[in-house]
XYZ file of N, CA, C and O in Angstrom:
680
model
N -169.545 -58.670 -57.929
C -168.261 -59.080 -57.394
C -167.285 -59.180 -58.557
O -167.466 -59.992 -59.444
N -166.287 -58.383 -58.565
C -165.249 -58.456 -59.583
C -164.057 -59.181 -58.992
O -163.391 -58.679 -58.100
N -163.836 -60.385 -59.489
C -162.751 -61.210 -58.966
C -162.234 -62.104 -60.061
O -162.768 -62.152 -61.163
N -161.218 -62.850 -59.715
C -160.729 -63.893 -60.598
C -161.225 -65.257 -60.155
O -160.656 -66.273 -60.508
N -162.291 -65.284 -59.350
C -162.849 -66.533 -58.873
C -163.483 -67.262 -60.045
O -164.179 -66.662 -60.871
N -163.236 -68.558 -60.119
C -163.823 -69.411 -61.150
C -165.337 -69.173 -61.195
O -165.985 -69.119 -60.154
N -165.926 -69.023 -62.405
C -167.378 -68.754 -62.499
C -168.238 -69.814 -61.818
O -169.269 -69.478 -61.226
N -167.822 -71.078 -61.859
C -168.597 -72.125 -61.183
C -168.528 -71.958 -59.667
O -169.515 -72.133 -58.963
N -167.349 -71.599 -59.171
C -167.189 -71.360 -57.742
C -167.961 -70.120 -57.334
O -168.609 -70.084 -56.285
N -167.932 -69.090 -58.175
C -168.671 -67.861 -57.884
C -170.165 -68.146 -57.784
O -170.846 -67.644 -56.890
N -170.681 -68.961 -58.677
C -172.098 -69.329 -58.637
C -172.426 -70.058 -57.335
O -173.454 -69.786 -56.699
N -171.557 -70.959 -56.922
C -171.753 -71.691 -55.674
C -171.677 -70.731 -54.485
O -172.470 -70.838 -53.548
N -170.766 -69.769 -54.544
C -170.645 -68.772 -53.486
C -171.934 -67.965 -53.353
O -172.445 -67.774 -52.247
N -172.483 -67.498 -54.467
C -173.719 -66.717 -54.403
C -174.871 -67.556 -53.867
O -175.733 -67.049 -53.152
N -174.900 -68.853 -54.176
C -175.937 -69.738 -53.649
C -175.818 -69.852 -52.133
O -176.798 -69.664 -51.404
N -174.606 -70.135 -51.647
C -174.407 -70.295 -50.198
C -174.659 -68.977 -49.473
O -175.328 -68.950 -48.440
N -174.124 -67.881 -50.001
C -174.331 -66.577 -49.369
C -175.821 -66.247 -49.304
O -176.310 -65.768 -48.271
N -176.550 -66.518 -50.378
C -177.991 -66.257 -50.391
C -178.731 -67.086 -49.357
O -179.626 -66.577 -48.664
N -178.366 -68.344 -49.240
C -179.006 -69.206 -48.232
C -178.724 -68.694 -46.820
O -179.613 -68.669 -45.970
N -177.482 -68.312 -46.592
C -177.113 -67.831 -45.266
C -177.766 -66.475 -44.971
O -178.210 -66.225 -43.841
N -177.870 -65.633 -45.965
C -178.562 -64.353 -45.782
C -180.018 -64.586 -45.387
O -180.538 -63.920 -44.476
N -180.675 -65.527 -46.052
C -182.071 -65.828 -45.699
C -182.168 -66.374 -44.269
O -183.099 -66.054 -43.531
N -181.203 -67.178 -43.862
C -181.194 -67.703 -42.489
C -181.014 -66.565 -41.492
O -181.708 -66.507 -40.463
N -180.105 -65.643 -41.782
C -179.862 -64.507 -40.887
C -181.103 -63.630 -40.800
O -181.460 -63.160 -39.714
N -181.776 -63.420 -41.929
C -183.041 -62.670 -41.909
C -184.057 -63.336 -40.985
O -184.859 -62.670 -40.343
N -184.018 -64.673 -40.914
C -184.901 -65.426 -40.036
C -184.356 -65.564 -38.625
O -184.857 -66.355 -37.834
N -183.296 -64.831 -38.313
C -182.651 -64.799 -36.997
C -181.945 -66.097 -36.646
O -181.792 -66.449 -35.470
N -181.498 -66.830 -37.656
C -180.674 -68.022 -37.469
C -179.255 -67.705 -37.919
O -179.065 -66.857 -38.797
N -178.294 -68.375 -37.354
C -176.894 -68.111 -37.705
C -176.114 -69.411 -37.862
O -175.129 -69.648 -37.156
N -176.513 -70.270 -38.782
C -175.769 -71.523 -38.940
C -174.502 -71.331 -39.762
O -174.360 -70.362 -40.508
N -173.596 -72.261 -39.612
C -172.505 -72.392 -40.572
C -173.086 -73.192 -41.730
O -173.971 -74.023 -41.545
N -172.593 -72.935 -42.933
C -173.138 -73.605 -44.104
C -172.014 -73.929 -45.073
O -171.089 -73.134 -45.248
N -172.112 -75.106 -45.689
C -171.139 -75.494 -46.699
C -171.884 -76.136 -47.865
O -172.814 -76.913 -47.665
N -171.479 -75.761 -49.077
C -171.996 -76.400 -50.293
C -170.837 -77.187 -50.879
O -169.759 -76.640 -51.121
N -171.059 -78.467 -51.072
C -170.063 -79.376 -51.634
C -170.491 -79.728 -53.046
O -171.642 -80.104 -53.266
N -169.579 -79.624 -53.999
C -169.922 -79.938 -55.387
C -168.976 -81.011 -55.896
O -167.758 -80.840 -55.867
N -169.548 -82.110 -56.322
C -168.794 -83.235 -56.863
C -169.692 -83.989 -57.817
O -170.185 -83.423 -58.791
N -169.967 -85.271 -57.496
C -170.906 -86.039 -58.303
C -172.284 -85.378 -58.304
O -173.062 -85.532 -59.224
N -172.567 -84.664 -57.241
C -173.793 -83.880 -57.086
C -173.466 -82.732 -56.142
O -172.374 -82.652 -55.598
N -174.410 -81.834 -55.955
C -174.211 -80.729 -55.019
C -174.985 -81.028 -53.747
O -176.149 -81.419 -53.793
N -174.316 -80.865 -52.640
C -174.896 -81.140 -51.332
C -174.646 -79.924 -50.438
O -173.522 -79.422 -50.374
N -175.696 -79.421 -49.781
C -175.570 -78.285 -48.876
C -175.848 -78.776 -47.461
O -176.877 -79.385 -47.200
N -174.902 -78.498 -46.564
C -175.023 -78.894 -45.168
C -174.983 -77.639 -44.303
O -174.300 -76.667 -44.631
N -175.696 -77.679 -43.170
C -175.632 -76.564 -42.236
C -175.563 -77.106 -40.817
O -175.921 -78.257 -40.560
N -175.070 -76.242 -39.911
C -174.911 -76.655 -38.520
C -175.147 -75.446 -37.623
O -174.505 -74.413 -37.806
N -176.041 -75.585 -36.673
C -176.376 -74.482 -35.780
C -175.476 -74.432 -34.547
O -175.439 -73.424 -33.857
N -174.746 -75.505 -34.249
C -173.857 -75.529 -33.090
C -172.451 -75.057 -33.420
O -171.613 -74.928 -32.540
N -172.168 -74.806 -34.687
C -170.822 -74.473 -35.142
C -170.191 -73.336 -34.337
O -169.032 -73.401 -33.961
N -170.936 -72.294 -34.065
C -170.399 -71.130 -33.369
C -170.298 -71.314 -31.857
O -169.764 -70.445 -31.166
N -170.790 -72.431 -31.350
C -170.781 -72.652 -29.903
C -169.361 -72.736 -29.348
O -169.035 -72.109 -28.354
N -168.515 -73.570 -29.990
C -167.140 -73.718 -29.528
C -166.312 -74.428 -30.601
O -166.851 -74.912 -31.604
N -165.005 -74.479 -30.388
C -164.109 -75.070 -31.380
C -164.354 -76.568 -31.616
O -164.319 -77.012 -32.763
N -164.623 -77.373 -30.578
C -164.916 -78.795 -30.850
C -166.158 -78.992 -31.724
O -166.173 -79.847 -32.609
N -167.201 -78.183 -31.498
C -168.417 -78.290 -32.323
C -168.110 -77.900 -33.759
O -168.584 -78.551 -34.704
N -167.310 -76.858 -33.938
C -166.939 -76.422 -35.287
C -166.132 -77.504 -35.996
O -166.414 -77.847 -37.151
N -165.138 -78.053 -35.319
C -164.302 -79.091 -35.925
C -165.124 -80.336 -36.264
O -164.928 -80.946 -37.321
N -166.066 -80.698 -35.400
C -166.907 -81.876 -35.652
C -167.752 -81.686 -36.910
O -167.885 -82.606 -37.729
N -168.340 -80.485 -37.087
C -169.128 -80.230 -38.282
C -168.254 -80.308 -39.529
O -168.632 -80.907 -40.538
N -167.077 -79.718 -39.478
C -166.202 -79.740 -40.647
C -165.720 -81.162 -40.955
O -165.567 -81.518 -42.125
N -165.520 -81.992 -39.934
C -165.149 -83.390 -40.180
C -166.306 -84.154 -40.828
O -166.092 -84.949 -41.748
N -167.534 -83.893 -40.352
C -168.703 -84.542 -40.984
C -168.834 -84.082 -42.435
O -169.128 -84.878 -43.329
N -168.604 -82.798 -42.675
C -168.667 -82.277 -44.042
C -167.590 -82.931 -44.911
O -167.841 -83.262 -46.070
N -166.403 -83.142 -44.352
C -165.312 -83.786 -45.104
C -165.679 -85.219 -45.482
O -165.379 -85.663 -46.595
N -166.336 -85.936 -44.583
C -166.777 -87.300 -44.894
C -167.750 -87.291 -46.069
O -167.619 -88.095 -47.003
N -168.728 -86.392 -46.027
C -169.690 -86.275 -47.135
C -168.981 -85.837 -48.415
O -169.298 -86.327 -49.507
N -168.025 -84.929 -48.287
C -167.286 -84.440 -49.456
C -166.544 -85.588 -50.147
O -166.537 -85.679 -51.377
N -165.936 -86.450 -49.362
C -165.239 -87.606 -49.957
C -166.241 -88.559 -50.623
O -165.956 -89.113 -51.682
N -167.409 -88.745 -49.999
C -168.433 -89.633 -50.556
C -168.887 -89.189 -51.943
O -169.153 -90.030 -52.802
N -169.006 -87.869 -52.154
C -169.519 -87.379 -53.443
C -168.393 -86.875 -54.358
O -168.655 -86.214 -55.354
N -167.146 -87.197 -53.980
C -165.976 -86.827 -54.798
C -165.942 -85.325 -55.075
O -165.851 -84.880 -56.216
N -165.992 -84.552 -54.004
C -166.039 -83.096 -54.102
C -164.795 -82.532 -54.773
O -163.674 -82.886 -54.416
N -165.022 -81.677 -55.739
C -163.921 -80.971 -56.401
C -163.987 -79.472 -56.110
O -163.078 -78.728 -56.461
N -165.075 -79.047 -55.456
C -165.266 -77.626 -55.174
C -166.174 -77.506 -53.946
O -167.107 -78.285 -53.785
N -165.863 -76.530 -53.087
C -166.784 -76.237 -51.993
C -166.716 -74.769 -51.633
O -165.747 -74.081 -51.928
N -167.790 -74.301 -50.991
C -167.823 -72.975 -50.390
C -168.322 -73.163 -48.968
O -169.365 -73.774 -48.748
N -167.549 -72.666 -48.022
C -167.884 -72.743 -46.604
C -168.127 -71.326 -46.108
O -167.313 -70.435 -46.358
N -169.245 -71.095 -45.420
C -169.570 -69.743 -44.957
C -170.164 -69.781 -43.555
O -170.879 -70.721 -43.201
N -169.844 -68.738 -42.789
C -170.344 -68.650 -41.422
C -170.470 -67.175 -41.025
O -169.610 -66.372 -41.351
N -171.573 -66.809 -40.339
C -171.685 -65.432 -39.860
C -170.742 -65.229 -38.675
O -170.613 -66.104 -37.814
N -170.082 -64.077 -38.650
C -169.163 -63.749 -37.571
C -169.213 -62.247 -37.300
O -169.746 -61.485 -38.097
N -168.605 -61.872 -36.197
C -168.359 -60.464 -35.890
C -166.854 -60.272 -36.001
O -166.080 -61.025 -35.412
N -166.453 -59.277 -36.789
C -165.036 -59.008 -37.010
C -164.622 -57.675 -36.407
O -165.397 -56.714 -36.403
N -163.361 -57.653 -35.961
C -162.698 -56.422 -35.540
C -161.366 -56.388 -36.282
O -160.567 -57.327 -36.186
N -161.157 -55.331 -37.062
C -159.885 -55.157 -37.756
C -158.877 -54.570 -36.779
O -159.145 -53.560 -36.136
N -157.726 -55.232 -36.672
C -156.636 -54.697 -35.868
C -155.541 -54.256 -36.839
O -155.781 -54.194 -38.040
N -154.367 -53.962 -36.354
C -153.305 -53.434 -37.213
C -153.135 -54.220 -38.510
O -153.256 -53.683 -39.588
N -152.850 -55.498 -38.415
C -152.632 -56.284 -39.627
C -153.374 -57.616 -39.598
O -153.068 -58.522 -40.353
N -154.355 -57.738 -38.717
C -155.130 -58.971 -38.624
C -156.605 -58.647 -38.465
O -156.989 -57.506 -38.223
N -157.395 -59.679 -38.574
C -158.825 -59.585 -38.301
C -159.115 -60.559 -37.173
O -158.800 -61.751 -37.285
N -159.682 -60.061 -36.102
C -160.108 -60.911 -34.992
C -161.582 -61.233 -35.214
O -162.354 -60.353 -35.593
N -161.962 -62.479 -34.969
C -163.344 -62.891 -35.189
C -163.933 -63.465 -33.908
O -163.220 -64.052 -33.093
N -165.231 -63.292 -33.776
C -165.974 -63.922 -32.687
C -167.335 -64.336 -33.223
O -167.767 -63.895 -34.288
N -168.007 -65.172 -32.463
C -169.343 -65.620 -32.843
C -170.334 -64.467 -32.754
O -170.180 -63.559 -31.940
N -171.335 -64.507 -33.603
C -172.412 -63.524 -33.525
C -173.219 -63.784 -32.262
O -173.221 -64.892 -31.728
N -173.892 -62.753 -31.782
C -174.740 -62.900 -30.599
C -175.855 -61.864 -30.682
O -175.882 -61.041 -31.591
N -176.736 -61.912 -29.711
C -177.833 -60.943 -29.664
C -177.406 -59.623 -29.021
O -178.184 -58.688 -28.972
N -176.192 -59.564 -28.520
C -175.700 -58.348 -27.884
C -175.337 -57.316 -28.943
O -174.950 -57.654 -30.054
N -175.436 -56.038 -28.598
C -175.050 -54.994 -29.556
C -173.567 -55.096 -29.900
O -172.761 -55.580 -29.101
N -173.226 -54.623 -31.085
C -171.823 -54.602 -31.487
C -171.068 -53.591 -30.633
O -171.610 -52.553 -30.258
N -169.815 -53.926 -30.341
C -168.953 -52.992 -29.635
C -168.265 -52.101 -30.660
O -168.262 -52.404 -31.863
N -167.685 -51.026 -30.209
C -167.014 -50.099 -31.110
C -165.953 -50.834 -31.933
O -165.167 -51.613 -31.406
N -165.968 -50.586 -33.240
C -164.991 -51.184 -34.140
C -165.394 -52.541 -34.688
O -164.721 -53.086 -35.553
N -166.490 -53.117 -34.187
C -166.938 -54.426 -34.664
C -167.878 -54.273 -35.852
O -168.565 -53.261 -35.977
N -167.892 -55.301 -36.693
C -168.849 -55.342 -37.802
C -169.249 -56.789 -38.051
O -168.493 -57.723 -37.800
N -170.463 -56.949 -38.538
C -170.971 -58.276 -38.853
C -170.638 -58.618 -40.299
O -170.746 -57.765 -41.189
N -170.259 -59.870 -40.512
C -169.946 -60.345 -41.850
C -170.354 -61.809 -41.962
O -170.560 -62.488 -40.961
N -170.438 -62.248 -43.193
C -170.465 -63.674 -43.484
C -169.064 -63.975 -44.007
O -168.683 -63.495 -45.079
N -168.282 -64.693 -43.221
C -166.931 -65.069 -43.642
C -167.036 -66.307 -44.516
O -167.810 -67.223 -44.219
N -166.271 -66.348 -45.608
C -166.349 -67.513 -46.486
C -164.972 -67.921 -47.000
O -164.049 -67.121 -47.059
N -164.892 -69.196 -47.332
C -163.717 -69.789 -47.975
C -164.239 -70.616 -49.136
O -165.227 -71.334 -48.991
N -163.588 -70.494 -50.282
C -163.948 -71.367 -51.400
C -162.725 -72.179 -51.783
O -161.588 -71.734 -51.630
N -162.994 -73.378 -52.259
C -161.929 -74.267 -52.714
C -162.353 -74.873 -54.034
O -163.484 -75.338 -54.191
N -161.459 -74.860 -54.989
C -161.650 -75.528 -56.275
C -160.383 -76.331 -56.535
O -159.277 -75.794 -56.423
N -160.540 -77.601 -56.856
C -159.381 -78.489 -57.035
C -158.407 -77.967 -58.080
O -157.208 -78.239 -57.998
N -158.888 -77.214 -59.068
C -158.009 -76.704 -60.124
C -157.540 -75.276 -59.870
O -156.454 -74.896 -60.295
N -158.371 -74.472 -59.182
C -158.066 -73.055 -59.008
C -157.585 -72.676 -57.619
O -157.208 -71.532 -57.396
N -157.638 -73.591 -56.661
C -157.130 -73.308 -55.329
C -158.156 -72.714 -54.396
O -159.355 -72.944 -54.515
N -157.664 -71.910 -53.463
C -158.453 -71.402 -52.348
C -158.604 -69.886 -52.453
O -157.652 -69.182 -52.797
N -159.800 -69.401 -52.161
C -160.056 -67.965 -52.039
C -160.754 -67.742 -50.703
O -161.490 -68.606 -50.216
N -160.520 -66.577 -50.132
C -161.147 -66.177 -48.881
C -161.836 -64.844 -49.095
O -161.358 -64.017 -49.858
N -162.924 -64.641 -48.383
C -163.608 -63.367 -48.490
C -164.681 -63.224 -47.444
O -164.736 -63.982 -46.471
N -165.545 -62.239 -47.671
C -166.602 -61.958 -46.717
C -167.734 -61.221 -47.414
O -167.553 -60.632 -48.474
N -168.890 -61.296 -46.797
C -170.059 -60.528 -47.218
C -170.372 -59.591 -46.049
O -170.830 -60.040 -44.997
N -170.071 -58.300 -46.192
C -170.369 -57.385 -45.100
C -171.869 -57.107 -45.022
O -172.560 -57.148 -46.030
N -172.342 -56.842 -43.809
C -173.719 -56.390 -43.687
C -173.869 -55.471 -42.486
O -173.067 -55.494 -41.564
N -174.860 -54.634 -42.586
C -175.200 -53.695 -41.519
C -176.664 -53.914 -41.172
O -177.395 -54.588 -41.903
N -177.062 -53.342 -40.073
C -178.459 -53.495 -39.653
C -179.159 -52.145 -39.598
O -178.586 -51.155 -39.166
N -180.387 -52.156 -40.042
C -181.242 -50.979 -39.909
C -181.595 -50.830 -38.428
O -181.415 -51.767 -37.649
N -182.124 -49.682 -38.033
C -182.496 -49.488 -36.617
C -183.443 -50.568 -36.078
O -183.389 -50.903 -34.899
N -184.271 -51.143 -36.952
C -185.188 -52.197 -36.499
C -184.514 -53.574 -36.435
O -185.158 -54.563 -36.114
N -183.225 -53.644 -36.749
C -182.485 -54.900 -36.664
C -182.397 -55.671 -37.966
O -181.695 -56.674 -38.058
N -183.109 -55.234 -38.993
C -183.089 -55.938 -40.280
C -181.714 -55.801 -40.943
O -181.209 -54.699 -41.127
N -181.100 -56.934 -41.307
C -179.787 -56.851 -41.954
C -179.903 -56.460 -43.430
O -180.832 -56.860 -44.120
N -178.932 -55.664 -43.871
C -178.810 -55.269 -45.272
C -177.452 -55.780 -45.738
O -176.404 -55.365 -45.219
N -177.457 -56.668 -46.715
C -176.240 -57.341 -47.162
C -175.630 -56.660 -48.378
O -176.339 -56.240 -49.288
N -174.303 -56.606 -48.402
C -173.567 -56.122 -49.562
C -173.195 -57.329 -50.426
O -173.534 -58.474 -50.104
N -172.501 -57.085 -51.510
C -172.029 -58.159 -52.383
C -170.821 -58.849 -51.744
O -170.069 -58.224 -50.989
N -170.608 -60.135 -52.053
C -169.410 -60.815 -51.548
C -168.138 -60.105 -52.019
O -168.076 -59.612 -53.147
N -167.157 -60.066 -51.129
C -165.861 -59.485 -51.442
C -164.799 -60.568 -51.279
O -164.923 -61.441 -50.428
N -163.769 -60.484 -52.110
C -162.663 -61.439 -52.074
C -161.430 -60.708 -51.576
O -161.151 -59.590 -52.008
N -160.694 -61.340 -50.667
C -159.427 -60.765 -50.255
C -158.464 -60.832 -51.429
O -158.292 -61.895 -52.039
N -157.839 -59.730 -51.754
C -156.913 -59.692 -52.881
C -155.469 -59.685 -52.409
O -154.556 -59.622 -53.214
N -155.262 -59.754 -51.106
C -153.921 -59.871 -50.554
C -153.767 -61.271 -49.974
O -154.754 -61.979 -49.765
N -152.550 -61.658 -49.709
C -152.305 -62.983 -49.137
C -153.029 -63.116 -47.799
O -153.035 -62.194 -46.989
N -153.632 -64.260 -47.598
C -154.362 -64.541 -46.371
C -153.670 -65.696 -45.674
O -153.353 -66.703 -46.295
N -153.451 -65.561 -44.393
C -152.860 -66.624 -43.585
C -153.834 -66.975 -42.464
O -153.748 -66.433 -41.369
N -154.771 -67.884 -42.755
C -155.780 -68.211 -41.746
C -155.201 -69.046 -40.616
O -154.237 -69.794 -40.800
N -155.797 -68.886 -39.460
C -155.461 -69.746 -38.323
C -156.229 -71.048 -38.473
O -157.181 -71.142 -39.243
N -155.841 -72.037 -37.702
C -156.520 -73.332 -37.772
C -157.994 -73.237 -37.395
O -158.784 -74.078 -37.776
N -158.383 -72.196 -36.652
C -159.782 -72.030 -36.254
C -160.599 -71.321 -37.323
O -161.799 -71.127 -37.158
N -160.001 -70.932 -38.428
C -160.721 -70.224 -39.487
C -161.801 -71.130 -40.080
O -161.579 -72.332 -40.265
N -162.964 -70.564 -40.375
C -164.038 -71.361 -40.969
C -163.578 -72.045 -42.257
O -163.011 -71.413 -43.143
N -163.779 -73.354 -42.315
C -163.437 -74.137 -43.492
C -162.053 -74.754 -43.459
O -161.738 -75.628 -44.266
N -161.195 -74.327 -42.537
C -159.810 -74.809 -42.481
C -159.743 -76.330 -42.292
O -159.026 -77.024 -42.993
N -160.479 -76.849 -41.323
C -160.452 -78.288 -41.038
C -160.955 -79.068 -42.238
O -160.369 -80.094 -42.611
N -162.009 -78.609 -42.874
C -162.545 -79.259 -44.072
C -161.505 -79.254 -45.186
O -161.247 -80.280 -45.819
N -160.891 -78.120 -45.415
C -159.867 -78.012 -46.461
C -158.718 -78.971 -46.205
O -158.285 -79.695 -47.103
N -158.220 -78.986 -44.994
C -157.106 -79.879 -44.646
C -157.500 -81.344 -44.830
O -156.710 -82.138 -45.323
N -158.723 -81.681 -44.436
C -159.181 -83.066 -44.568
C -159.282 -83.485 -46.033
O -159.009 -84.635 -46.372
N -159.658 -82.556 -46.902
C -159.801 -82.897 -48.317
C -158.472 -82.894 -49.065
O -158.280 -83.693 -49.979
N -157.576 -82.007 -48.706
C -156.311 -81.939 -49.429
C -155.320 -82.976 -48.917
O -154.537 -83.499 -49.705
N -155.298 -83.272 -47.636
C -154.521 -84.331 -46.999
C -153.102 -84.525 -47.519
O -152.532 -85.573 -47.321
N -152.538 -83.550 -48.176
C -151.176 -83.745 -48.652
C -150.159 -83.100 -47.732
O -148.966 -83.153 -47.968
N -150.670 -82.470 -46.665
C -149.788 -81.860 -45.699
C -149.316 -80.477 -46.097
O -148.686 -79.791 -45.313
N -149.582 -80.058 -47.332
C -149.159 -78.732 -47.762
C -150.035 -77.680 -47.107
O -151.227 -77.885 -46.910
N -149.451 -76.579 -46.760
C -150.217 -75.480 -46.174
C -151.063 -74.833 -47.249
O -150.527 -74.370 -48.262
N -152.393 -74.799 -47.087
C -153.225 -74.095 -48.065
C -152.927 -72.607 -48.000
O -152.761 -72.059 -46.920
N -152.861 -71.981 -49.150
C -152.624 -70.545 -49.186
C -153.768 -69.882 -49.911
O -154.394 -70.483 -50.782
N -154.043 -68.660 -49.547
C -155.122 -67.909 -50.189
C -154.562 -66.856 -51.099
O -153.368 -66.578 -51.098
N -155.443 -66.276 -51.877
C -155.029 -65.194 -52.762
C -155.058 -63.897 -52.035
O -155.595 -63.757 -50.996
């Protein structure tokens, strides 16, 4: 991954992506967040993709833990199915159903560092005919990103920054 991501954040990203890849190989699809502060804490949630209230509840619980350990950095990741449209990316939860035309599976991620800000990216993957996923390296968006409030990690980020400023991505 060639990026300007802080090396400590990059290391945390590779840890979270690796954990999530192993979960996907085991046919699990949890949301996962690694919080780094006084110590490193990794949390996961299997209900995250069920609906927006479940997702928001997990991110609020993660924010509580993040405040407890004085988090200065986190990486939030979740498997999703993406469809690229003209100038946006539409996302939906992964499922056991085959992908529709134009869809692709990814691990969507957001990283936050108190000194370096926010980065957004994804880990693309494809499946062999037997269903085994093959993962690529994490990629970082190099253009401005304007996430919706439902974007993975948004609620956690807002809860930690609490200054009312709109988080912006690179």
